């Protein structure tokens, strides 16, 4: 009997750790939403992969993923698609960003043109805690389904085919405030369209970042997670 059990244990296939209960990979809910997960590579304000991002994959709570899919279906009638830049963010990634700011340095023209790196937390651009770690916050823009290219933003970065939002994702500057009055009329209209579409889907915008939205009825409003982001 003992030998049989031993053989069985040896021959069992290794199984990947499942996601925590209540979490899903967005592609399993709505593969039509484009994913451009910036912290899994070097095209972000740290200029390197962020700790905890083992794959360029969007993970969200099931509630948030389904709500985002509803937004996608609503804008698809206009030949538009959502593009997500960040979704669930492990607590270790938030800590990594915080430690990075302590290294100090001058402003970075692409990412934080008017603020020194060491001031990014104090100015509210990098958080010591993040709603992303609760699993129902998403950084998102909108693009044409036919992938028509748009101008590369002067601050921050964006998918090459997103609509004009005045700045790119993660531009740490007052220009990124949702109601900032400086952007051209087209960019302001696109911000308004995004906010209204996400609001209709049950999300609320963070006023300092036009791309940042949290599900109003998030299931883990007082809990943060730290499991790594993996492909499966």
CSV table of N, CA, C and O in Angstrom, one decimal, residues 24-27 30 33-60 68 82-90 93 97 111 132 137-141 157-160 162 169-170 211 228-231:
chain,number,residue,atom,x,y,z
A,24,UNK,N,-9.7,36.5,-11.6
A,24,UNK,CA,-9.7,35.9,-12.9
A,24,UNK,C,-8.7,36.6,-13.8
A,24,UNK,O,-8.3,37.7,-13.5
A,25,UNK,N,-8.3,35.9,-14.8
A,25,UNK,CA,-7.5,36.6,-15.9
A,25,UNK,C,-8.5,37.2,-16.9
A,25,UNK,O,-9.4,36.5,-17.3
A,26,UNK,N,-8.3,38.5,-17.2
A,26,UNK,CA,-9.2,39.2,-18.0
A,26,UNK,C,-9.4,38.5,-19.3
A,26,UNK,O,-10.6,38.5,-19.8
A,27,UNK,N,-8.4,37.9,-19.9
A,27,UNK,CA,-8.5,37.3,-21.2
A,27,UNK,C,-9.5,36.1,-21.2
A,27,UNK,O,-10.1,35.8,-22.2
A,30,UNK,N,-12.9,38.3,-21.2
A,30,UNK,CA,-13.2,39.0,-22.5
A,30,UNK,C,-11.8,39.2,-23.2
A,30,UNK,O,-11.1,40.1,-23.0
A,33,UNK,N,-10.6,42.6,-25.2
A,33,UNK,CA,-10.0,43.8,-24.6
A,33,UNK,C,-8.5,43.7,-24.8
A,33,UNK,O,-7.8,42.7,-24.4
A,34,UNK,N,-7.9,44.7,-25.4
A,34,UNK,CA,-6.4,44.7,-25.6
A,34,UNK,C,-5.6,44.9,-24.3
A,34,UNK,O,-6.0,45.8,-23.5
A,35,UNK,N,-4.5,44.2,-24.2
A,35,UNK,CA,-3.7,44.3,-23.0
A,35,UNK,C,-2.3,44.8,-23.4
A,35,UNK,O,-1.7,44.3,-24.3
A,36,UNK,N,-1.8,45.8,-22.7
A,36,UNK,CA,-0.5,46.4,-22.9
A,36,UNK,C,0.1,46.7,-21.6
A,36,UNK,O,0.2,47.8,-21.1
A,37,UNK,N,0.4,45.6,-20.8
A,37,UNK,CA,0.8,45.7,-19.4
A,37,UNK,C,2.2,46.2,-19.3
A,37,UNK,O,3.2,45.5,-19.5
A,38,UNK,N,2.3,47.5,-19.0
A,38,UNK,CA,3.6,48.2,-19.1
A,38,UNK,C,4.6,47.8,-18.0
A,38,UNK,O,5.8,47.8,-18.2
A,39,UNK,N,4.2,47.4,-16.8
A,39,UNK,CA,5.1,47.1,-15.7
A,39,UNK,C,5.8,45.7,-15.9
A,39,UNK,O,6.7,45.4,-15.1
A,40,UNK,N,5.3,44.9,-16.9
A,40,UNK,CA,6.0,43.6,-17.1
A,40,UNK,C,7.2,43.8,-18.0
A,40,UNK,O,7.8,42.8,-18.4
A,41,UNK,N,7.5,45.0,-18.5
A,41,UNK,CA,8.6,45.3,-19.4
A,41,UNK,C,9.3,46.5,-18.9
A,41,UNK,O,9.3,46.9,-17.7
A,42,UNK,N,10.0,47.2,-19.8
A,42,UNK,CA,10.8,48.3,-19.5
A,42,UNK,C,10.2,49.7,-19.9
A,42,UNK,O,10.8,50.7,-19.6
A,43,UNK,N,9.1,49.6,-20.6
A,43,UNK,CA,8.5,50.9,-21.1
A,43,UNK,C,7.6,51.5,-20.0
A,43,UNK,O,6.4,51.5,-20.2
A,44,UNK,N,8.2,51.9,-18.9
A,44,UNK,CA,7.5,52.5,-17.8
A,44,UNK,C,8.4,53.4,-17.1
A,44,UNK,O,9.6,53.6,-17.4
A,45,UNK,N,7.9,54.1,-16.1
A,45,UNK,CA,8.7,55.2,-15.4
A,45,UNK,C,9.9,54.6,-14.6
A,45,UNK,O,10.8,55.4,-14.3
A,46,UNK,N,10.0,53.4,-14.3
A,46,UNK,CA,11.1,52.8,-13.7
A,46,UNK,C,12.2,52.4,-14.7
A,46,UNK,O,13.3,52.1,-14.4
A,47,UNK,N,11.8,52.3,-16.0
A,47,UNK,CA,12.7,51.8,-17.1
A,47,UNK,C,13.1,50.4,-16.9
A,47,UNK,O,14.2,50.0,-17.4
A,48,UNK,N,12.3,49.6,-16.2
A,48,UNK,CA,12.6,48.2,-16.0
A,48,UNK,C,11.4,47.4,-15.6
A,48,UNK,O,10.3,48.1,-15.2
A,49,UNK,N,11.4,46.1,-15.6
A,49,UNK,CA,10.3,45.3,-15.1
A,49,UNK,C,10.1,45.5,-13.6
A,49,UNK,O,11.1,45.6,-12.9
A,50,UNK,N,8.9,45.6,-13.2
A,50,UNK,CA,8.6,45.8,-11.8
A,50,UNK,C,8.4,44.5,-11.1
A,50,UNK,O,7.9,43.5,-11.6
A,51,UNK,N,8.9,44.4,-9.8
A,51,UNK,CA,8.8,43.2,-9.0
A,51,UNK,C,7.4,42.7,-8.9
A,51,UNK,O,6.5,43.4,-8.7
A,52,UNK,N,7.2,41.4,-9.2
A,52,UNK,CA,5.9,40.8,-9.1
A,52,UNK,C,5.2,40.6,-10.4
A,52,UNK,O,4.2,39.8,-10.5
A,53,UNK,N,5.7,41.2,-11.5
A,53,UNK,CA,5.1,41.1,-12.8
A,53,UNK,C,5.9,40.0,-13.6
A,53,UNK,O,6.8,40.3,-14.4
A,54,UNK,N,5.5,38.8,-13.5
A,54,UNK,CA,6.1,37.7,-14.1
A,54,UNK,C,5.6,37.5,-15.6
A,54,UNK,O,6.2,36.7,-16.3
A,55,UNK,N,4.5,38.1,-15.9
A,55,UNK,CA,4.0,38.0,-17.3
A,55,UNK,C,3.1,39.3,-17.6
A,55,UNK,O,2.6,39.9,-16.7
A,56,UNK,N,3.0,39.6,-18.8
A,56,UNK,CA,2.2,40.8,-19.2
A,56,UNK,C,0.7,40.4,-19.3
A,56,UNK,O,0.1,40.4,-20.4
A,57,UNK,N,0.2,40.2,-18.1
A,57,UNK,CA,-1.2,39.6,-18.1
A,57,UNK,C,-2.0,40.5,-17.1
A,57,UNK,O,-1.6,40.9,-16.0
A,58,UNK,N,-3.3,40.8,-17.5
A,58,UNK,CA,-4.2,41.5,-16.7
A,58,UNK,C,-5.0,40.5,-15.8
A,58,UNK,O,-5.7,39.7,-16.3
A,59,UNK,N,-4.9,40.7,-14.5
A,59,UNK,CA,-5.6,39.9,-13.5
A,59,UNK,C,-6.5,40.9,-12.8
A,59,UNK,O,-6.0,42.0,-12.4
A,60,UNK,N,-7.8,40.6,-12.6
A,60,UNK,CA,-8.7,41.4,-11.9
A,60,UNK,C,-9.6,40.5,-11.0
A,60,UNK,O,-9.7,39.3,-11.2
A,68,UNK,N,-15.8,45.4,-16.7
A,68,UNK,CA,-15.0,46.0,-17.8
A,68,UNK,C,-15.4,45.4,-19.1
A,68,UNK,O,-15.5,46.1,-20.1
A,82,UNK,N,-11.2,48.9,-25.5
A,82,UNK,CA,-10.4,49.3,-24.4
A,82,UNK,C,-9.0,48.7,-24.5
A,82,UNK,O,-8.8,47.7,-25.1
A,83,UNK,N,-8.1,49.5,-23.9
A,83,UNK,CA,-6.7,49.0,-23.9
A,83,UNK,C,-6.3,49.2,-22.4
A,83,UNK,O,-6.3,50.3,-21.9
A,84,UNK,N,-5.9,48.1,-21.7
A,84,UNK,CA,-5.5,48.2,-20.3
A,84,UNK,C,-4.0,48.2,-20.2
A,84,UNK,O,-3.3,47.4,-20.9
A,85,UNK,N,-3.5,49.1,-19.3
A,85,UNK,CA,-2.1,49.2,-19.1
A,85,UNK,C,-1.7,48.5,-17.8
A,85,UNK,O,-0.5,48.1,-17.6
A,86,UNK,N,-2.6,48.5,-16.8
A,86,UNK,CA,-2.3,47.9,-15.5
A,86,UNK,C,-3.6,47.4,-14.9
A,86,UNK,O,-4.6,48.1,-15.1
A,87,UNK,N,-3.6,46.4,-14.2
A,87,UNK,CA,-4.8,45.8,-13.5
A,87,UNK,C,-4.4,45.6,-12.1
A,87,UNK,O,-4.1,46.5,-11.3
A,88,UNK,N,-4.6,44.3,-11.6
A,88,UNK,CA,-4.1,44.0,-10.3
A,88,UNK,C,-2.6,44.2,-10.2
A,88,UNK,O,-1.9,43.9,-11.1
A,89,UNK,N,-2.2,44.8,-9.1
A,89,UNK,CA,-0.8,45.1,-8.9
A,89,UNK,C,-0.4,44.5,-7.5
A,89,UNK,O,-0.9,44.9,-6.5
A,90,UNK,N,0.5,43.5,-7.5
A,90,UNK,CA,1.0,42.9,-6.2
A,90,UNK,C,1.5,44.0,-5.3
A,90,UNK,O,2.1,45.0,-5.7
A,93,UNK,N,5.0,44.9,-5.8
A,93,UNK,CA,5.3,45.9,-6.8
A,93,UNK,C,5.2,47.3,-6.3
A,93,UNK,O,5.9,48.2,-6.7
A,97,UNK,N,8.2,50.1,-6.3
A,97,UNK,CA,8.1,51.5,-6.8
A,97,UNK,C,8.5,52.5,-5.7
A,97,UNK,O,9.2,53.5,-6.0
A,111,UNK,N,8.4,61.1,-18.2
A,111,UNK,CA,7.5,60.6,-17.2
A,111,UNK,C,7.1,61.6,-16.1
A,111,UNK,O,5.9,61.7,-15.7
A,132,UNK,N,-4.8,49.4,-6.7
A,132,UNK,CA,-4.6,48.3,-7.6
A,132,UNK,C,-4.4,46.9,-6.9
A,132,UNK,O,-4.7,45.9,-7.4
A,137,UNK,N,-9.1,47.7,-9.6
A,137,UNK,CA,-8.6,49.0,-10.2
A,137,UNK,C,-7.9,48.7,-11.5
A,137,UNK,O,-7.2,47.7,-11.6
A,138,UNK,N,-8.2,49.5,-12.5
A,138,UNK,CA,-7.6,49.3,-13.8
A,138,UNK,C,-7.2,50.6,-14.4
A,138,UNK,O,-7.8,51.7,-14.2
A,139,UNK,N,-6.0,50.6,-15.1
A,139,UNK,CA,-5.5,51.8,-15.8
A,139,UNK,C,-5.8,51.5,-17.3
A,139,UNK,O,-5.4,50.5,-17.9
A,140,UNK,N,-6.6,52.4,-17.9
A,140,UNK,CA,-7.2,52.0,-19.2
A,140,UNK,C,-7.3,53.2,-20.1
A,140,UNK,O,-7.5,54.4,-19.7
A,141,UNK,N,-7.2,53.0,-21.4
A,141,UNK,CA,-7.5,54.0,-22.5
A,141,UNK,C,-8.4,53.3,-23.5
A,141,UNK,O,-8.8,52.2,-23.4
A,157,UNK,N,3.4,57.5,-21.6
A,157,UNK,CA,3.5,56.6,-22.8
A,157,UNK,C,2.1,56.0,-23.1
A,157,UNK,O,1.3,56.0,-22.2
A,158,UNK,N,1.9,55.6,-24.3
A,158,UNK,CA,0.6,55.0,-24.6
A,158,UNK,C,0.8,54.0,-25.7
A,158,UNK,O,1.8,54.0,-26.4
A,159,UNK,N,-0.2,53.1,-25.8
A,159,UNK,CA,-0.2,52.2,-27.0
A,159,UNK,C,-0.2,53.1,-28.2
A,159,UNK,O,-0.8,54.2,-28.3
A,160,UNK,N,0.5,52.7,-29.2
A,160,UNK,CA,0.7,53.5,-30.4
A,160,UNK,C,-0.6,53.9,-31.1
A,160,UNK,O,-0.7,54.8,-31.9
A,162,UNK,N,-3.8,54.3,-29.4
A,162,UNK,CA,-4.9,54.8,-28.6
A,162,UNK,C,-5.3,56.2,-29.1
A,162,UNK,O,-4.6,56.9,-29.8
A,169,UNK,N,-0.2,57.3,-20.6
A,169,UNK,CA,-0.3,56.7,-19.4
A,169,UNK,C,0.9,56.9,-18.5
A,169,UNK,O,2.0,57.0,-19.0
A,170,UNK,N,0.7,57.2,-17.2
A,170,UNK,CA,1.7,57.4,-16.2
A,170,UNK,C,2.5,58.7,-16.5
A,170,UNK,O,3.7,58.8,-16.2
A,211,UNK,N,-6.7,58.0,-16.7
A,211,UNK,CA,-6.7,56.5,-17.0
A,211,UNK,C,-7.1,55.6,-15.9
A,211,UNK,O,-7.2,54.4,-16.1
A,228,UNK,N,2.0,36.9,-7.1
A,228,UNK,CA,2.6,37.4,-8.3
A,228,UNK,C,1.7,37.2,-9.5
A,228,UNK,O,0.8,36.4,-9.6
A,229,UNK,N,2.0,38.0,-10.6
A,229,UNK,CA,1.3,37.9,-11.8
A,229,UNK,C,1.9,36.9,-12.7
A,229,UNK,O,3.1,37.1,-13.1
A,230,UNK,N,1.2,35.9,-13.1
A,230,UNK,CA,1.8,34.8,-14.0
A,230,UNK,C,0.8,34.6,-15.1
A,230,UNK,O,-0.4,35.0,-15.1
A,231,UNK,N,1.3,33.9,-16.2
A,231,UNK,CA,0.5,33.7,-17.4
A,231,UNK,C,-0.5,32.6,-17.1
A,231,UNK,O,-1.6,32.6,-17.7
